[in-house]
PDB file of C-alpha atoms in Angstrom:
ATOM      1  CA  UNK A   3      -0.029  -0.017  -0.464  1.00 49.00           C
ATOM      2  CA  UNK A   4       1.153   3.575  -0.537  1.00 49.00           C
ATOM      3  CA  UNK A   5       2.201   6.198   2.130  1.00 65.00           C
ATOM      4  CA  UNK A   6       0.183   8.963   2.653  1.00 67.00           C
ATOM      5  CA  UNK A   7       1.834  11.679   0.391  1.00 76.00           C
ATOM      6  CA  UNK A   8       0.143  14.937   1.237  1.00 88.00           C
ATOM      7  CA  UNK A   9      -3.684  16.081   2.650  1.00 94.00           C
ATOM      8  CA  UNK A  10      -4.635  19.798   1.504  1.00 96.00           C
ATOM      9  CA  UNK A  11      -7.361  20.949   3.799  1.00 98.00           C
ATOM     10  CA  UNK A  12     -10.436  23.092   2.674  1.00 98.00           C
ATOM     11  CA  UNK A  13     -12.101  25.055   5.235  1.00 98.00           C
ATOM     12  CA  UNK A  14     -14.858  27.535   4.743  1.00 96.00           C
ATOM     13  CA  UNK A  15     -14.943  29.871   8.089  1.00 95.00           C
ATOM     14  CA  UNK A  16     -18.243  30.763   9.384  1.00 88.00           C
ATOM     15  CA  UNK A  17     -20.572  33.734   8.188  1.00 86.00           C
ATOM     16  CA  UNK A  18     -23.980  34.967   8.350  1.00 78.00           C
ATOM     17  CA  UNK A  19     -26.431  31.760   9.284  1.00 71.00           C
ATOM     18  CA  UNK A  20     -23.926  29.512   7.876  1.00 76.00           C
ATOM     19  CA  UNK A  21     -21.736  26.683  10.556  1.00 81.00           C
ATOM     20  CA  UNK A  22     -18.558  26.880   7.983  1.00 92.00           C
ATOM     21  CA  UNK A  23     -17.668  23.815   5.996  1.00 94.00           C
ATOM     22  CA  UNK A  24     -14.186  21.648   5.861  1.00 96.00           C
ATOM     23  CA  UNK A  25     -12.933  19.321   3.430  1.00 96.00           C
ATOM     24  CA  UNK A  26      -9.508  17.354   2.344  1.00 96.00           C
ATOM     25  CA  UNK A  27      -7.852  16.051  -0.724  1.00 95.00           C
ATOM     26  CA  UNK A  28      -5.745  12.723   0.148  1.00 93.00           C
ATOM     27  CA  UNK A  29      -2.837  12.563  -2.344  1.00 90.00           C
ATOM     28  CA  UNK A  30      -0.659   9.599  -2.193  1.00 85.00           C
ATOM     29  CA  UNK A  31       3.142   9.510  -3.239  1.00 81.00           C
ATOM     30  CA  UNK A  32       1.843   7.532  -6.664  1.00 82.00           C
ATOM     31  CA  UNK A  33      -0.562  10.540  -7.314  1.00 86.00           C
ATOM     32  CA  UNK A  34      -3.773   9.183  -6.617  1.00 87.00           C
ATOM     33  CA  UNK A  35      -6.009  11.476  -5.294  1.00 91.00           C
ATOM     34  CA  UNK A  36      -9.436  10.961  -2.641  1.00 91.00           C
ATOM     35  CA  UNK A  37     -11.784  13.797  -1.724  1.00 94.00           C
ATOM     36  CA  UNK A  38     -13.142  13.590   1.763  1.00 93.00           C
ATOM     37  CA  UNK A  39     -16.203  16.120   2.508  1.00 92.00           C
ATOM     38  CA  UNK A  40     -19.152  14.970   4.346  1.00 86.00           C
ATOM     39  CA  UNK A  41     -23.325  17.071   3.647  1.00 84.00           C
ATOM     40  CA  UNK A  42     -26.217  16.043   5.210  1.00 77.00           C
ATOM     41  CA  UNK A  43     -28.550  14.731   1.940  1.00 71.00           C
ATOM     42  CA  UNK A  44     -31.249  17.750   3.039  1.00 60.00           C
ATOM     43  CA  UNK A  45     -28.334  19.958   3.145  1.00 51.00           C
ATOM     44  CA  UNK A  46     -31.455  22.860   2.775  1.00 46.00           C
ATOM     45  CA  UNK A  47     -33.676  21.349   5.938  1.00 45.00           C
ATOM     46  CA  UNK A  48     -30.716  21.016   7.964  1.00 43.00           C
ATOM     47  CA  UNK A  49     -29.761  24.694   7.716  1.00 47.00           C
ATOM     48  CA  UNK A  50     -32.956  25.473   9.308  1.00 44.00           C
ATOM     49  CA  UNK A  51     -32.469  26.141  12.947  1.00 43.00           C
ATOM     50  CA  UNK A  52     -35.132  23.719  13.827  1.00 45.00           C
ATOM     51  CA  UNK A  53     -34.172  20.783  12.131  1.00 51.00           C
ATOM     52  CA  UNK A  54     -30.293  21.319  12.304  1.00 52.00           C
ATOM     53  CA  UNK A  55     -30.114  18.615  15.014  1.00 53.00           C
ATOM     54  CA  UNK A  56     -31.121  15.669  13.656  1.00 58.00           C
ATOM     55  CA  UNK A  57     -29.381  12.890  12.007  1.00 61.00           C
ATOM     56  CA  UNK A  58     -29.472  12.682   7.692  1.00 68.00           C
ATOM     57  CA  UNK A  59     -28.006  10.318   5.218  1.00 69.00           C
ATOM     58  CA  UNK A  60     -24.648  11.590   4.209  1.00 72.00           C
ATOM     59  CA  UNK A  61     -23.694  13.487   0.858  1.00 79.00           C
ATOM     60  CA  UNK A  62     -19.649  12.869  -0.318  1.00 83.00           C
ATOM     61  CA  UNK A  63     -19.087  15.450  -2.924  1.00 89.00           C
ATOM     62  CA  UNK A  64     -16.534  14.169  -5.746  1.00 91.00           C
ATOM     63  CA  UNK A  65     -14.167  17.177  -5.592  1.00 94.00           C
ATOM     64  CA  UNK A  66     -13.357  20.793  -4.250  1.00 96.00           C
ATOM     65  CA  UNK A  67     -15.085  22.713  -7.070  1.00 96.00           C
ATOM     66  CA  UNK A  68     -18.469  20.622  -5.897  1.00 94.00           C
ATOM     67  CA  UNK A  69     -17.882  21.617  -2.673  1.00 93.00           C
ATOM     68  CA  UNK A  70     -17.431  25.824  -3.903  1.00 95.00           C
ATOM     69  CA  UNK A  71     -20.472  25.213  -6.328  1.00 94.00           C
ATOM     70  CA  UNK A  72     -22.290  24.411  -3.133  1.00 90.00           C
ATOM     71  CA  UNK A  73     -21.008  26.809  -0.431  1.00 91.00           C
ATOM     72  CA  UNK A  74     -20.524  29.750  -3.462  1.00 92.00           C
ATOM     73  CA  UNK A  75     -17.010  30.605  -2.775  1.00 94.00           C
ATOM     74  CA  UNK A  76     -13.279  29.312  -2.438  1.00 97.00           C
ATOM     75  CA  UNK A  77     -12.345  28.008   0.832  1.00 97.00           C
ATOM     76  CA  UNK A  78     -10.976  30.669   3.040  1.00 97.00           C
ATOM     77  CA  UNK A  79      -8.190  28.621   4.809  1.00 98.00           C
ATOM     78  CA  UNK A  80      -5.988  25.800   2.805  1.00 98.00           C
ATOM     79  CA  UNK A  81      -3.279  24.124   4.564  1.00 98.00           C
ATOM     80  CA  UNK A  82      -1.257  21.448   3.174  1.00 97.00           C
ATOM     81  CA  UNK A  83       0.370  18.876   5.201  1.00 96.00           C
ATOM     82  CA  UNK A  84       3.380  16.740   3.362  1.00 92.00           C
ATOM     83  CA  UNK A  85       4.541  13.472   4.443  1.00 87.00           C
ATOM     84  CA  UNK A  86       2.050  12.174   6.773  1.00 87.00           C
ATOM     85  CA  UNK A  87       3.420   8.736   8.002  1.00 83.00           C
ATOM     86  CA  UNK A  88      -0.005   6.497   7.512  1.00 76.00           C
ATOM     87  CA  UNK A  89       0.750   3.811   9.908  1.00 71.00           C
ATOM     88  CA  UNK A  90      -2.412   1.769   9.003  1.00 74.00           C
ATOM     89  CA  UNK A  91      -1.742   1.975   5.325  1.00 76.00           C
ATOM     90  CA  UNK A  92      -5.432   1.674   4.916  1.00 77.00           C
ATOM     91  CA  UNK A  93      -6.334   1.799   1.117  1.00 79.00           C
ATOM     92  CA  UNK A  94      -6.815   5.006  -0.160  1.00 79.00           C
ATOM     93  CA  UNK A  95     -10.385   4.120  -1.108  1.00 81.00           C
ATOM     94  CA  UNK A  96     -10.955   3.632   2.568  1.00 82.00           C
ATOM     95  CA  UNK A  97     -11.534   7.357   3.348  1.00 81.00           C
ATOM     96  CA  UNK A  98     -14.007   7.609   0.738  1.00 80.00           C
ATOM     97  CA  UNK A  99     -16.234   4.651   1.758  1.00 80.00           C
ATOM     98  CA  UNK A 100     -15.684   4.873   4.983  1.00 76.00           C
ATOM     99  CA  UNK A 101     -17.360   8.369   5.091  1.00 75.00           C
ATOM    100  CA  UNK A 102     -20.174   7.410   2.825  1.00 73.00           C
ATOM    101  CA  UNK A 103     -22.012   5.081   5.452  1.00 71.00           C
ATOM    102  CA  UNK A 104     -22.249   7.101   7.790  1.00 68.00           C
ATOM    103  CA  UNK A 105     -25.026   9.626   8.941  1.00 64.00           C
ATOM    104  CA  UNK A 106     -24.340  13.141   9.232  1.00 61.00           C
ATOM    105  CA  UNK A 107     -25.308  14.735  12.477  1.00 63.00           C
ATOM    106  CA  UNK A 108     -23.975  17.913  13.755  1.00 58.00           C
ATOM    107  CA  UNK A 109     -22.733  17.297  17.075  1.00 58.00           C
ATOM    108  CA  UNK A 110     -21.106  13.661  16.659  1.00 63.00           C
ATOM    109  CA  UNK A 111     -20.572  13.483  12.730  1.00 73.00           C
ATOM    110  CA  UNK A 112     -20.120  15.884  10.406  1.00 84.00           C
ATOM    111  CA  UNK A 113     -18.206  17.546   7.963  1.00 89.00           C
ATOM    112  CA  UNK A 114     -15.067  18.664  10.606  1.00 90.00           C
ATOM    113  CA  UNK A 115     -15.357  14.738  12.179  1.00 88.00           C
ATOM    114  CA  UNK A 116     -14.527  13.415   8.702  1.00 90.00           C
ATOM    115  CA  UNK A 117     -11.862  15.456   8.174  1.00 93.00           C
ATOM    116  CA  UNK A 118     -10.378  15.197  11.673  1.00 92.00           C
ATOM    117  CA  UNK A 119     -10.570  11.260  11.725  1.00 89.00           C
ATOM    118  CA  UNK A 120      -9.183  10.865   9.061  1.00 90.00           C
ATOM    119  CA  UNK A 121      -6.096  13.039   9.254  1.00 92.00           C
ATOM    120  CA  UNK A 122      -5.643  11.305  12.765  1.00 91.00           C
ATOM    121  CA  UNK A 123      -5.802   8.099  11.211  1.00 88.00           C
ATOM    122  CA  UNK A 124      -3.237   8.909   8.546  1.00 88.00           C
ATOM    123  CA  UNK A 125      -0.744  10.964  11.837  1.00 89.00           C
ATOM    124  CA  UNK A 126      -1.249   7.867  13.647  1.00 87.00           C
ATOM    125  CA  UNK A 127      -2.307  10.138  16.597  1.00 87.00           C
ATOM    126  CA  UNK A 128      -5.300   9.971  18.045  1.00 85.00           C
ATOM    127  CA  UNK A 129      -8.174  13.430  17.409  1.00 82.00           C
ATOM    128  CA  UNK A 130     -11.052  14.993  19.318  1.00 76.00           C
ATOM    129  CA  UNK A 131     -12.710  18.223  19.412  1.00 69.00           C
ATOM    130  CA  UNK A 132     -10.861  21.044  21.038  1.00 66.00           C
ATOM    131  CA  UNK A 133     -14.055  23.745  21.496  1.00 64.00           C
ATOM    132  CA  UNK A 134     -15.988  24.264  24.011  1.00 59.00           C
ATOM    133  CA  UNK A 135     -19.348  22.765  22.778  1.00 64.00           C
ATOM    134  CA  UNK A 136     -17.562  19.466  22.279  1.00 65.00           C
ATOM    135  CA  UNK A 137     -18.776  19.362  18.658  1.00 74.00           C
ATOM    136  CA  UNK A 138     -15.997  19.494  15.991  1.00 82.00           C
ATOM    137  CA  UNK A 139     -15.865  22.789  13.928  1.00 87.00           C
ATOM    138  CA  UNK A 140     -13.764  24.517  10.988  1.00 93.00           C
ATOM    139  CA  UNK A 141     -11.741  26.511  14.077  1.00 91.00           C
ATOM    140  CA  UNK A 142     -10.828  22.823  15.563  1.00 92.00           C
ATOM    141  CA  UNK A 143      -9.749  21.506  12.135  1.00 94.00           C
ATOM    142  CA  UNK A 144      -7.340  24.983  10.936  1.00 96.00           C
ATOM    143  CA  UNK A 145      -5.659  24.145  14.596  1.00 93.00           C
ATOM    144  CA  UNK A 146      -5.473  20.470  14.497  1.00 94.00           C
ATOM    145  CA  UNK A 147      -4.365  20.656  10.697  1.00 96.00           C
ATOM    146  CA  UNK A 148      -1.667  23.369  11.917  1.00 97.00           C
ATOM    147  CA  UNK A 149      -0.364  21.128  14.473  1.00 94.00           C
ATOM    148  CA  UNK A 150       0.261  18.235  12.167  1.00 95.00           C
ATOM    149  CA  UNK A 151       1.733  20.924   9.604  1.00 95.00           C
ATOM    150  CA  UNK A 152       4.271  21.688  11.997  1.00 95.00           C
ATOM    151  CA  UNK A 153       5.109  18.411  13.108  1.00 92.00           C
ATOM    152  CA  UNK A 154       5.246  17.116   9.376  1.00 89.00           C
ATOM    153  CA  UNK A 155       5.798  19.718   7.296  1.00 84.00           C
TER     154      UNK A 155
END
């Protein structure tokens, strides 16, 4: 199995009425790419405050471009992390197929959870949200990504 070469983390900061978003390209040393991004299938309903606490089937965009179209702008922060050791040697496809089977839920399984846990698997560390509310959010993903970038480059 190929060692993970690079993770490119994309973060859209919270804007008025929104929650923010995180996604990631994972590129192995053979230049194969997998995109990790997680949305509730019924995102229009999920954005309504009264429905945001529910659990929804997940949808995974195929690319950064598709996320940009859905959010209607480019990512605010992009962090490239090189040379992640990836001790489990999971195949690249694992990072897509695993998240496709998860139910989206704001407090326990959201886009930031998918990015944070995927990064942790590749770095061989544990991930838990370091937010006051315990729910992974874009700010937490920036903090975690920067700590891994500092360690691995």
